[in-house]
Amino acid sequence: MKILVNGIQSNLRFSSAHVIPGHESCGFIHGHSYFVDVEIEGERAGEFEFVVDFKDVKKYTKALCDELDHRLLIPVYNSLIDFKDFDKESDSIFELKKQKSVYFKIDGKGYTLPAVDCVFLPLPYTSAEELSKFFAETLARKLGETYDNLEYISVCVNEGIGQGAQFKKEFVE
């Protein structure tokens, strides 16, 4: 059985700025008002024969949305971003979060930002495609702690009405 959670109607939204380094038009800092749709398939189970409790899906998805809301999303593992005092090969992303300010360059343009205004993501890009994968994998890990009856989680991160990217994460037995 499949359950669906509509991001607009369930208030699973976030507004963030991002940049796609090297892209002709998206290579400049710009923003979107995102919303997140979730689809989960699995067997009905438990006392109430739920696939998954909607409350859990919305709670975990909303927590992710809140973490990204009103921040600049930075794809730490993008090869075109050069950080000052941070080595992508050996340093932890948590080190960036501890800094008061973060310094980086993209194509020779230098940026200095308060670290608290940024979310450092372990991604190569902050595209809708990568964000949908990030959401699906994060939700799969979290829901997998409680539910053992799930077949897949599919997440669509929409950059606005009419355009989004969907990633399907299958549970492997």
CSV table of C-alpha atoms in Angstrom, one decimal:
chain,number,residue,atom,x,y,z
A,1,MET,CA,0.0,0.0,0.0
A,2,LYS,CA,1.2,3.5,-0.7
A,3,ILE,CA,0.8,6.7,1.3
A,4,LEU,CA,1.2,10.2,0.0
A,5,VAL,CA,1.9,13.5,1.8
A,6,ASN,CA,1.4,16.7,-0.2
A,7,GLY,CA,4.0,19.3,0.8
A,8,ILE,CA,1.9,22.3,0.1
A,9,GLN,CA,-1.1,21.2,2.0
A,10,SER,CA,0.9,19.7,4.8
A,11,ASN,CA,3.1,22.8,5.2
A,12,LEU,CA,6.3,21.0,4.4
A,13,ARG,CA,8.1,24.0,3.0
A,14,PHE,CA,11.3,26.0,3.2
A,15,SER,CA,12.7,29.1,1.6
A,16,SER,CA,16.4,29.1,0.9
A,17,ALA,CA,19.1,30.6,-1.2
A,18,HIS,CA,21.6,28.5,-3.1
A,19,VAL,CA,24.1,28.6,-5.9
A,20,ILE,CA,25.0,26.0,-8.6
A,21,PRO,CA,28.7,26.7,-9.2
A,22,GLY,CA,29.6,26.8,-12.8
A,23,HIS,CA,26.0,27.0,-14.1
A,24,GLU,CA,25.3,29.8,-16.6
A,25,SER,CA,22.3,31.3,-14.8
A,26,CYS,CA,22.1,29.4,-11.5
A,27,GLY,CA,25.8,30.2,-10.7
A,28,PHE,CA,24.6,33.3,-8.9
A,29,ILE,CA,23.2,33.2,-5.4
A,30,HIS,CA,19.4,33.0,-5.8
A,31,GLY,CA,16.5,31.5,-3.9
A,32,HIS,CA,13.4,29.4,-4.1
A,33,SER,CA,10.3,28.7,-2.0
A,34,TYR,CA,10.5,24.9,-1.9
A,35,PHE,CA,7.9,22.4,-0.9
A,36,VAL,CA,8.4,18.7,-0.3
A,37,ASP,CA,6.1,15.8,-1.3
A,38,VAL,CA,6.6,12.4,0.2
A,39,GLU,CA,5.4,9.0,-1.1
A,40,ILE,CA,6.0,5.8,0.9
A,41,GLU,CA,5.1,2.2,0.0
A,42,GLY,CA,5.1,-0.7,2.3
A,43,GLU,CA,3.0,-3.4,4.0
A,44,ARG,CA,0.4,-2.4,6.5
A,45,ALA,CA,1.6,-3.5,10.0
A,46,GLY,CA,1.2,-2.9,13.7
A,47,GLU,CA,-1.7,-2.4,16.0
A,48,PHE,CA,-3.5,0.0,13.6
A,49,GLU,CA,-2.3,-1.6,10.3
A,50,PHE,CA,-0.6,1.6,9.1
A,51,VAL,CA,2.1,1.6,6.5
A,52,VAL,CA,3.6,4.5,8.5
A,53,ASP,CA,2.1,7.0,10.8
A,54,PHE,CA,1.5,10.3,8.9
A,55,LYS,CA,2.5,12.1,12.0
A,56,ASP,CA,6.0,10.6,11.9
A,57,VAL,CA,6.5,11.4,8.2
A,58,LYS,CA,5.4,15.0,8.6
A,59,LYS,CA,7.4,15.5,11.9
A,60,TYR,CA,10.7,14.3,10.3
A,61,THR,CA,10.2,16.1,7.0
A,62,LYS,CA,9.2,19.3,8.8
A,63,ALA,CA,12.3,19.1,10.9
A,64,LEU,CA,14.5,18.9,7.8
A,65,CYS,CA,12.6,21.8,6.2
A,66,ASP,CA,13.0,23.9,9.3
A,67,GLU,CA,16.8,23.2,9.3
A,68,LEU,CA,17.1,24.5,5.7
A,69,ASP,CA,14.6,27.4,6.0
A,70,HIS,CA,15.9,30.9,5.5
A,71,ARG,CA,19.5,29.8,5.1
A,72,LEU,CA,22.1,29.7,2.3
A,73,LEU,CA,22.6,26.1,1.3
A,74,ILE,CA,26.2,25.3,0.6
A,75,PRO,CA,27.2,22.1,-1.2
A,76,VAL,CA,30.5,21.4,0.7
A,77,TYR,CA,31.7,18.7,-1.8
A,78,ASN,CA,31.4,20.8,-4.9
A,79,SER,CA,34.8,20.9,-6.7
A,80,LEU,CA,34.4,24.6,-7.7
A,81,ILE,CA,34.0,25.8,-4.1
A,82,ASP,CA,37.3,26.6,-2.3
A,83,PHE,CA,37.0,27.1,1.4
A,84,LYS,CA,39.6,28.9,3.5
A,85,ASP,CA,40.9,26.9,6.5
A,86,PHE,CA,38.8,23.8,5.6
A,87,ASP,CA,40.1,20.7,3.8
A,88,LYS,CA,37.3,18.7,2.2
A,89,GLU,CA,39.3,15.6,2.2
A,90,SER,CA,40.1,15.5,5.9
A,91,ASP,CA,38.0,18.0,7.8
A,92,SER,CA,34.5,17.4,9.1
A,93,ILE,CA,31.5,19.5,8.0
A,94,PHE,CA,31.0,20.1,11.7
A,95,GLU,CA,34.2,22.1,11.7
A,96,LEU,CA,32.5,24.6,9.3
A,97,LYS,CA,29.5,24.9,11.6
A,98,LYS,CA,31.7,25.7,14.6
A,99,GLN,CA,33.2,28.7,12.8
A,100,LYS,CA,31.9,32.2,13.4
A,101,SER,CA,32.3,33.1,9.7
A,102,VAL,CA,33.0,31.0,6.7
A,103,TYR,CA,35.2,32.1,3.8
A,104,PHE,CA,35.0,30.6,0.3
A,105,LYS,CA,35.5,31.3,-3.3
A,106,ILE,CA,33.6,30.3,-6.4
A,107,ASP,CA,35.2,31.1,-9.7
A,108,GLY,CA,37.3,33.7,-8.1
A,109,LYS,CA,34.4,35.5,-6.4
A,110,GLY,CA,35.0,35.7,-2.6
A,111,TYR,CA,32.3,35.3,0.0
A,112,THR,CA,32.4,35.9,3.7
A,113,LEU,CA,29.3,34.9,5.6
A,114,PRO,CA,28.2,34.2,9.2
A,115,ALA,CA,28.3,30.4,9.5
A,116,VAL,CA,25.0,30.5,11.3
A,117,ASP,CA,23.4,31.9,8.1
A,118,CYS,CA,24.5,28.8,6.2
A,119,VAL,CA,23.6,25.1,6.0
A,120,PHE,CA,26.6,23.0,5.0
A,121,LEU,CA,25.4,20.0,3.1
A,122,PRO,CA,27.4,16.9,2.3
A,123,LEU,CA,26.5,17.2,-1.4
A,124,PRO,CA,28.2,18.1,-4.7
A,125,TYR,CA,25.3,20.5,-5.6
A,126,THR,CA,22.2,22.0,-4.0
A,127,SER,CA,20.0,21.2,-7.0
A,128,ALA,CA,16.5,19.9,-6.6
A,129,GLU,CA,17.9,16.5,-7.7
A,130,GLU,CA,20.5,16.4,-4.9
A,131,LEU,CA,18.1,17.8,-2.3
A,132,SER,CA,15.5,15.2,-3.1
A,133,LYS,CA,18.1,12.5,-2.7
A,134,PHE,CA,19.2,14.1,0.6
A,135,PHE,CA,15.6,14.2,2.0
A,136,ALA,CA,14.8,10.6,0.9
A,137,GLU,CA,18.0,9.1,2.4
A,138,THR,CA,17.6,11.1,5.6
A,139,LEU,CA,13.9,10.1,6.0
A,140,ALA,CA,14.7,6.5,5.2
A,141,ARG,CA,17.3,6.3,7.9
A,142,LYS,CA,15.0,8.0,10.5
A,143,LEU,CA,11.8,6.0,9.6
A,144,GLY,CA,13.9,2.8,9.4
A,145,GLU,CA,14.6,3.1,13.1
A,146,THR,CA,10.9,2.5,13.8
A,147,TYR,CA,9.4,0.8,10.8
A,148,ASP,CA,10.6,-2.5,9.2
A,149,ASN,CA,7.7,-2.8,6.7
A,150,LEU,CA,8.7,-0.2,4.2
A,151,GLU,CA,9.6,-0.9,0.6
A,152,TYR,CA,10.6,2.6,-0.6
A,153,ILE,CA,10.5,6.3,0.2
A,154,SER,CA,10.2,8.7,-2.7
A,155,VAL,CA,10.7,12.4,-2.1
A,156,CYS,CA,10.0,15.3,-4.6
A,157,VAL,CA,11.6,18.6,-3.8
A,158,ASN,CA,9.8,21.3,-5.7
A,159,GLU,CA,11.4,24.6,-6.5
A,160,GLY,CA,8.0,26.0,-7.1
A,161,ILE,CA,4.7,24.9,-8.6
A,162,GLY,CA,5.3,22.9,-11.7
A,163,GLN,CA,9.0,22.0,-11.3
A,164,GLY,CA,10.7,19.6,-9.0
A,165,ALA,CA,13.0,16.5,-8.8
A,166,GLN,CA,12.0,13.2,-7.3
A,167,PHE,CA,14.3,10.5,-5.8
A,168,LYS,CA,13.3,7.0,-4.8
A,169,LYS,CA,15.1,5.3,-2.0
A,170,GLU,CA,14.4,1.6,-1.8
A,171,PHE,CA,14.8,-0.4,1.5
A,172,VAL,CA,17.0,-3.4,1.0
A,173,GLU,CA,16.4,-6.5,3.2
